[in-house]
Coordinates of C-alpha atoms and ligand atoms in Angstrom, one line a residue:
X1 CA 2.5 -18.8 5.2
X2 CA 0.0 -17.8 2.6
X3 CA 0.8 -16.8 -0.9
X4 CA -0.1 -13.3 -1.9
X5 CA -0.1 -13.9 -5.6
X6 CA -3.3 -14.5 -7.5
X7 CA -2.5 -17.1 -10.4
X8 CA -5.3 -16.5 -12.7
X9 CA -3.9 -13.1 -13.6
X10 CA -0.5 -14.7 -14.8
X11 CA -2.3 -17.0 -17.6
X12 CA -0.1 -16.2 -20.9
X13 CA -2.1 -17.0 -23.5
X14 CA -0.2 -19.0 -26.3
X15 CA 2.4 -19.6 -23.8
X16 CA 2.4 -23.5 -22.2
X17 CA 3.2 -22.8 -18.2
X18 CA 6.1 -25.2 -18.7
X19 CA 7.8 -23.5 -21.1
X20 CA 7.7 -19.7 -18.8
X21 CA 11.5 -19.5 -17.1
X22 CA 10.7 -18.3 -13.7
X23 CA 13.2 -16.1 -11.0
X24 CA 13.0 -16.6 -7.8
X25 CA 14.5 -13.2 -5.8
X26 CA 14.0 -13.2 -2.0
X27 CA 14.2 -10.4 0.7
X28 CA 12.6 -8.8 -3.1
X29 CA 11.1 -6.1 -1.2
X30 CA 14.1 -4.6 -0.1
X31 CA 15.5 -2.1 -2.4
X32 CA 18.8 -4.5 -4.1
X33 CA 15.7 -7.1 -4.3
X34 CA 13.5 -4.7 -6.4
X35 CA 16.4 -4.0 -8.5
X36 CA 17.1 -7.5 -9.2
X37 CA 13.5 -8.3 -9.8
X38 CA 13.5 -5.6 -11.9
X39 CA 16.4 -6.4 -14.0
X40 CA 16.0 -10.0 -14.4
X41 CA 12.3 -9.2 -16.2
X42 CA 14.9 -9.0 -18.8
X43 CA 15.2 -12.3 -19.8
X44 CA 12.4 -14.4 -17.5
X45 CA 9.1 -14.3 -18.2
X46 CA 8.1 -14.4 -14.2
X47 CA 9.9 -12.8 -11.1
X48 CA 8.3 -14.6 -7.6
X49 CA 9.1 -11.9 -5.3
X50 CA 9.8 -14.1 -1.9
X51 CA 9.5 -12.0 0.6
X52 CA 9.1 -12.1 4.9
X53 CA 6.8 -8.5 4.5
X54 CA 4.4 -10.4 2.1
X55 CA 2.5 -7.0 1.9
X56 CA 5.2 -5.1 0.8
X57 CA 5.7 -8.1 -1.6
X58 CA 2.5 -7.4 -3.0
X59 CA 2.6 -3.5 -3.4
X60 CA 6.0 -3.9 -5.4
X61 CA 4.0 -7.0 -8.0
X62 CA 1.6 -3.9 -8.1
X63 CA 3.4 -2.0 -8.9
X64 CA 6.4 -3.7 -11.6
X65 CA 3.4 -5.5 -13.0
X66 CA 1.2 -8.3 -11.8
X67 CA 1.3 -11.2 -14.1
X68 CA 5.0 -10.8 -14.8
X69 CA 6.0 -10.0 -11.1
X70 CA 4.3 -12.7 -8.1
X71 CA 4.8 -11.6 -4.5
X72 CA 5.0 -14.7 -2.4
X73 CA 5.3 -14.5 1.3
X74 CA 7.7 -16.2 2.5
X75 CA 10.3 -16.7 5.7
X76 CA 13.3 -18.4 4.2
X77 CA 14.7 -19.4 7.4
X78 CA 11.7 -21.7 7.8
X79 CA 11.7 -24.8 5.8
X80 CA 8.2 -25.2 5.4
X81 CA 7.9 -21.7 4.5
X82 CA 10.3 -21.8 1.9
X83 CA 8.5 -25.7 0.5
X84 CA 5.5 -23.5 0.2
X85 CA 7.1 -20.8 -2.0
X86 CA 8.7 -23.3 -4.5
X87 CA 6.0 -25.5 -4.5
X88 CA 4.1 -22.2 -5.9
X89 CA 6.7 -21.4 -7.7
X90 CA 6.3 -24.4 -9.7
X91 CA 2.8 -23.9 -10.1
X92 CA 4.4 -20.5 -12.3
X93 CA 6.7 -22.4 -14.7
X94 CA 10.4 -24.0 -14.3
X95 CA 13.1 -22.3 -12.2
X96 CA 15.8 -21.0 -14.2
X97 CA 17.3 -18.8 -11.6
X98 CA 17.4 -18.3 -7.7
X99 CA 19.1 -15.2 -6.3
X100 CA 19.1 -15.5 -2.5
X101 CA 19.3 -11.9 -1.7
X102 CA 17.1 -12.0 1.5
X103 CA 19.7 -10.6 4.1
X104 CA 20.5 -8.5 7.0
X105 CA 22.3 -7.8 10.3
X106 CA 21.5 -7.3 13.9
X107 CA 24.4 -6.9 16.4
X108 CA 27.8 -5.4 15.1
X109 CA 30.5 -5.9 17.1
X110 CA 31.6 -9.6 19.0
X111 CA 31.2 -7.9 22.5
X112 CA 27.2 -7.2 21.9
X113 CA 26.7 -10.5 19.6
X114 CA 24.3 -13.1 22.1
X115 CA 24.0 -16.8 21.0
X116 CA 20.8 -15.9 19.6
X117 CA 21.8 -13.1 17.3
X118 CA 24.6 -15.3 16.4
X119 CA 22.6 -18.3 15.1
X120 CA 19.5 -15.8 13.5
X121 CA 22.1 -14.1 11.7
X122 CA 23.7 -17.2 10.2
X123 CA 20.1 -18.5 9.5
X124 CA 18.8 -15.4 7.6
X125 CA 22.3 -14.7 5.6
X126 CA 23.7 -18.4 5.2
X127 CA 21.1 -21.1 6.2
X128 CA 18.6 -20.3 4.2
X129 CA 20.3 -20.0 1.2
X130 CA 21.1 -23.7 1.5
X131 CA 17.1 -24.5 2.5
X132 CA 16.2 -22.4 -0.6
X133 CA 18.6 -24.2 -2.9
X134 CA 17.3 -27.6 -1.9
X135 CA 13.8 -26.7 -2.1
X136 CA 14.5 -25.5 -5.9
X137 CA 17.7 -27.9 -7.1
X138 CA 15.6 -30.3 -9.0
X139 CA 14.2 -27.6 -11.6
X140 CA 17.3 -26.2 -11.7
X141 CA 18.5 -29.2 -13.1
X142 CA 15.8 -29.4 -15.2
X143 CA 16.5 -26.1 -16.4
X144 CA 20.3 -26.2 -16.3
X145 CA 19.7 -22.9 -14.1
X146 CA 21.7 -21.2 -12.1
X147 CA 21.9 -19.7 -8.0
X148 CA 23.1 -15.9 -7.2
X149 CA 24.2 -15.1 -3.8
X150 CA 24.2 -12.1 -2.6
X151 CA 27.3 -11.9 -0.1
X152 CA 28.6 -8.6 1.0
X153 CA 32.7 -6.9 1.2
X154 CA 32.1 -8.3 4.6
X155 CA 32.3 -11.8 3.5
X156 CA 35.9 -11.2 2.6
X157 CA 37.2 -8.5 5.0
X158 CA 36.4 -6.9 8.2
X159 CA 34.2 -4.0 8.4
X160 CA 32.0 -4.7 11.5
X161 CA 28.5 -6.8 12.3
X162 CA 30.3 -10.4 12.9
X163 CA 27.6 -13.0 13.0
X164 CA 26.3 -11.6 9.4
X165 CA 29.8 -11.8 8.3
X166 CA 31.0 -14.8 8.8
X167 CA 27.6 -16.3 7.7
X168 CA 28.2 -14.0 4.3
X169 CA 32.1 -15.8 4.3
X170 CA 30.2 -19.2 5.0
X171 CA 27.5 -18.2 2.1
X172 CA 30.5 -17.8 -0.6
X173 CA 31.9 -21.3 0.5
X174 CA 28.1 -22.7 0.1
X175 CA 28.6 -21.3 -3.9
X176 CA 31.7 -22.9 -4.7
X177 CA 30.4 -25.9 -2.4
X178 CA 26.9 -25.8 -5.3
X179 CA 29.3 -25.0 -8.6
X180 CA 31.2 -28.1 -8.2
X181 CA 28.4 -30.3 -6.9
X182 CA 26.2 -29.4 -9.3
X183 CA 28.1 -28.7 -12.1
X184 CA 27.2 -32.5 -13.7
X185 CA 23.6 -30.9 -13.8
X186 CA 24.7 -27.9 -15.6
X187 CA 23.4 -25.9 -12.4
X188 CA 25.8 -22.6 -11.6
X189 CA 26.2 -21.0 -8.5
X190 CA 28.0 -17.5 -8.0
X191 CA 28.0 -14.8 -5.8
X192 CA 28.3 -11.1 -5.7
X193 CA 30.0 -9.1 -3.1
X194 CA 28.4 -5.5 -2.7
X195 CA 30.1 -2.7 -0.8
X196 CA 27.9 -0.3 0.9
X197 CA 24.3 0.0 -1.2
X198 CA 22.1 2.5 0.0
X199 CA 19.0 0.9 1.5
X200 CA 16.8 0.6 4.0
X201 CA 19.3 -1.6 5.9
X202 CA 21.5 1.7 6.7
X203 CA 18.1 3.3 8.4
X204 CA 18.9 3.0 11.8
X205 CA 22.7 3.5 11.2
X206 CA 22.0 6.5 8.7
X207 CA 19.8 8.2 11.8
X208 CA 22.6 7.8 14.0
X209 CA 25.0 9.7 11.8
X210 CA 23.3 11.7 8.7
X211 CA 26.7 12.1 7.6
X212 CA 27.4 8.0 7.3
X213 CA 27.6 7.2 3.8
X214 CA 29.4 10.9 2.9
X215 CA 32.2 9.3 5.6
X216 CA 32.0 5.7 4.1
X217 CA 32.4 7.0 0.1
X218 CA 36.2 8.4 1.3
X219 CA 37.3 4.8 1.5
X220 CA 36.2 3.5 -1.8
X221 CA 38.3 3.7 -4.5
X222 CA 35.5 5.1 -7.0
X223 CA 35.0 7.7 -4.4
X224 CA 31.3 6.4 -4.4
X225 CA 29.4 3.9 -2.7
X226 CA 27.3 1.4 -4.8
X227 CA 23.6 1.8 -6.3
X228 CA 21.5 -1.1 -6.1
X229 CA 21.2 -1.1 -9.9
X230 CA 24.7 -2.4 -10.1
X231 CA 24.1 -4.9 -8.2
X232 CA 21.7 -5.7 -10.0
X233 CA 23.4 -5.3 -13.3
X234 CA 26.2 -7.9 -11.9
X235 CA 23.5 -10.4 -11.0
X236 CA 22.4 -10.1 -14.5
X237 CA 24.9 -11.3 -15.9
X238 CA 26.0 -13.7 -14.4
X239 CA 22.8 -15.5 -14.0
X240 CA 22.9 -14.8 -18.0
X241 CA 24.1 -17.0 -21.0
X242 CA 27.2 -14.7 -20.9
X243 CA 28.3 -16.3 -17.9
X244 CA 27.7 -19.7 -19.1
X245 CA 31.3 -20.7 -18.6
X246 CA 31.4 -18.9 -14.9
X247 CA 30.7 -20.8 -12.2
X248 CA 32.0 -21.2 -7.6
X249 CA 33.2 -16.8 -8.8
X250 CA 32.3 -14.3 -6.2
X251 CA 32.1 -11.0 -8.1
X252 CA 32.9 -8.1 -5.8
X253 CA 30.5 -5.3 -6.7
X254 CA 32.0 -2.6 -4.5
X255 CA 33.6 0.3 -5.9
X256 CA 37.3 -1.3 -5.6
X257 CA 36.6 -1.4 -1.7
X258 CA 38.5 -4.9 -1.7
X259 CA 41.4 -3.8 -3.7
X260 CA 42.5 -1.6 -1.6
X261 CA 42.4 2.0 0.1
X262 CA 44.2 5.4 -1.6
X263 CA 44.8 6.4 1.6
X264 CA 46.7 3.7 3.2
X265 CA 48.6 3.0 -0.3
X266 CA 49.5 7.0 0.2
X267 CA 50.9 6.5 3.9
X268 CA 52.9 3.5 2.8
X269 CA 54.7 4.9 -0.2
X270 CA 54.4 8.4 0.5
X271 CA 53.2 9.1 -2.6
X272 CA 50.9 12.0 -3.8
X273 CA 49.7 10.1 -6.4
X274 CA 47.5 8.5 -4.4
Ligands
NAD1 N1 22.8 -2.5 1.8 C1 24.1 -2.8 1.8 O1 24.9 -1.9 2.0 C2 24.5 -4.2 1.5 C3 25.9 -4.4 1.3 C4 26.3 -5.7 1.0 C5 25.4 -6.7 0.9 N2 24.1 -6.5 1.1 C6 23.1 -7.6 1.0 O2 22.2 -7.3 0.0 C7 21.0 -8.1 0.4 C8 19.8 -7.1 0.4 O3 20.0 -6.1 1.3 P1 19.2 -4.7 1.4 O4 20.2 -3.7 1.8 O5 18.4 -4.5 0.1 O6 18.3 -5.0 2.6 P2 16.8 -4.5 2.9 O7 16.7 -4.5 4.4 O8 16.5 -3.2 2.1 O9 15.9 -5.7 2.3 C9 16.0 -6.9 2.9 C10 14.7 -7.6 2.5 O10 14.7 -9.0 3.0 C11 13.5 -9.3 3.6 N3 13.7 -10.3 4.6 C12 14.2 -10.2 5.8 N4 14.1 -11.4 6.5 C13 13.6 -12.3 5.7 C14 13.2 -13.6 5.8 N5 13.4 -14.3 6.9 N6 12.6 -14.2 4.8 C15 12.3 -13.5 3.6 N7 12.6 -12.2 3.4 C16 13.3 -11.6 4.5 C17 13.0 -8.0 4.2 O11 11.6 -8.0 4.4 C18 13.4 -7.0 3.1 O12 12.4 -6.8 2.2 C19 21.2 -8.7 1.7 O13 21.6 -10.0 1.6 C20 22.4 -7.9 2.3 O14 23.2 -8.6 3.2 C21 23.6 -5.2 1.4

């Protein structure tokens, strides 16, 4: 698949091309990928947005900044695809991070999930996070650097859309699998957990029912779902020096979803403080 990114226009002058720490953020067209990209310009000197829509790739380096921000087209559930993009990526500096963000979901309930949804699902949320990894662990270890997975509440509970969810379960126990791996290289690997974002994932779902994510807030402890930015904030940090001791952690990023419900904790102790 062809790169999108023109390499001239990222020459730094007095900077060796070595030297630049690079972010790799797939799926970075989506709107949680544009808010990583985004917030990870704070502390890398290049994002490679990795995306399937190469064009829409493009339009967001446009628009963040070409130079700083290098669309890549890329399908990261094919293994010469994804060879391609860190081969480029190389060509941009050495890999400090990799946040496999690319992700979605096609059937949601067991009774409408085919064999084929079943294994694209687990390719797009789990597979490729492994073929991405590989493709990039040797500069990670040059660079001590450090993986982000983006998992989903779904990972950890059930809330509907199987195949994606147990490939997001399977994707937290590729992270711990990575953390103690790895660790000898100094490579970390954590995950976050969102709770519902909204993005252009809910499209189709938000069509359906205008009223979806007014219905979904009830059920989160904050009484709000989550914005991409803190997502992004979460990924951050932990693929920051902050997090230099944190490594196998899934960091749910979800509102208290996971902790619990008021609701339920109010019908089981019928109490109004709740
Ligand atoms: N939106 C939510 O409520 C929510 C909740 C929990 C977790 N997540 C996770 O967050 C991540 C981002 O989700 P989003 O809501 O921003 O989705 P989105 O649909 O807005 O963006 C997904 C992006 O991934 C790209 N993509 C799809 N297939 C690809 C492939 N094969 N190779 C490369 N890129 C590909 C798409 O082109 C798109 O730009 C996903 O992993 C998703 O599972 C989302």
């Amino acid at each position: 698949m062809a790169t999108t990114a023109n390499f001239s226009e990222i020459d730094m002058p007095g900077q060796a091309r070595s030297t630049r720490s690079v972010a790799i953020v797939t799926g970075a067209a989506g709107d949680i990928g544009r808010a990583i990209s985004l917030r990870l310009s704070d502390g890398h000197d290049v994002i490679v947005l990795a995306d399937l829509d190469g064009e829409a790739a493009g339009r967001l380096a446009c628009e963040l900044g070409e130079g700083r921000f290098v669309a890549i087209a890329c399908d990261v559930t094919e293994a010469a695809s994804v060879a391609a993009m860190a081969t480029a990526a190389a060509g941009l500096g050495t890999v400090t991070t990799l946040v496999n963000n690319a992700g979605g979901a096609r059937a949601v309930s067991l009774q409408e999930t085919t064999p084929e949804v079943w294994r694209r699902d687990n390719a797009l949320n789990l597979e490729a996070a492994f073929l991405c990894f590989r493709a990039v662990e040797d500069m990670l270890k040059e660079s001590r650097g450090s993986v982000v997975n983006i998992a989903s509440v779904n990972a950890v509970g059930i809330f509907g859309h199987p195949a994606y969810s147990a490939a997001k379960a399977g994707l937290l126990h590729l992270t711990r699998l990575i953390a103690v791996e790895y660790g000898k290289f100094g490579i970390r690997a954590n995950a976050v957990a969102p709770g519902t974002v909204r993005t252009h994932a809910w499209a189709a779902r938000a069509r359906a029912n205008p009223q979806v994510f007014e219905e979904a807030q009830r059920w989160y402890p904050l009484q709000r779902i989550v914005n991409p930015e803190d997502v992004a904030n979460a990924v951050h940090f932990l693929a920051g020096p902050q997090a230099s001791a944190i490594t196998g952690v899934c960091l749910p990023v979800d509102c208290g979803l996971t902790a619990g419900q008021a609701e339920l904790a109010r019908t089981f102790s019928q109490s109004s403080h709740y």
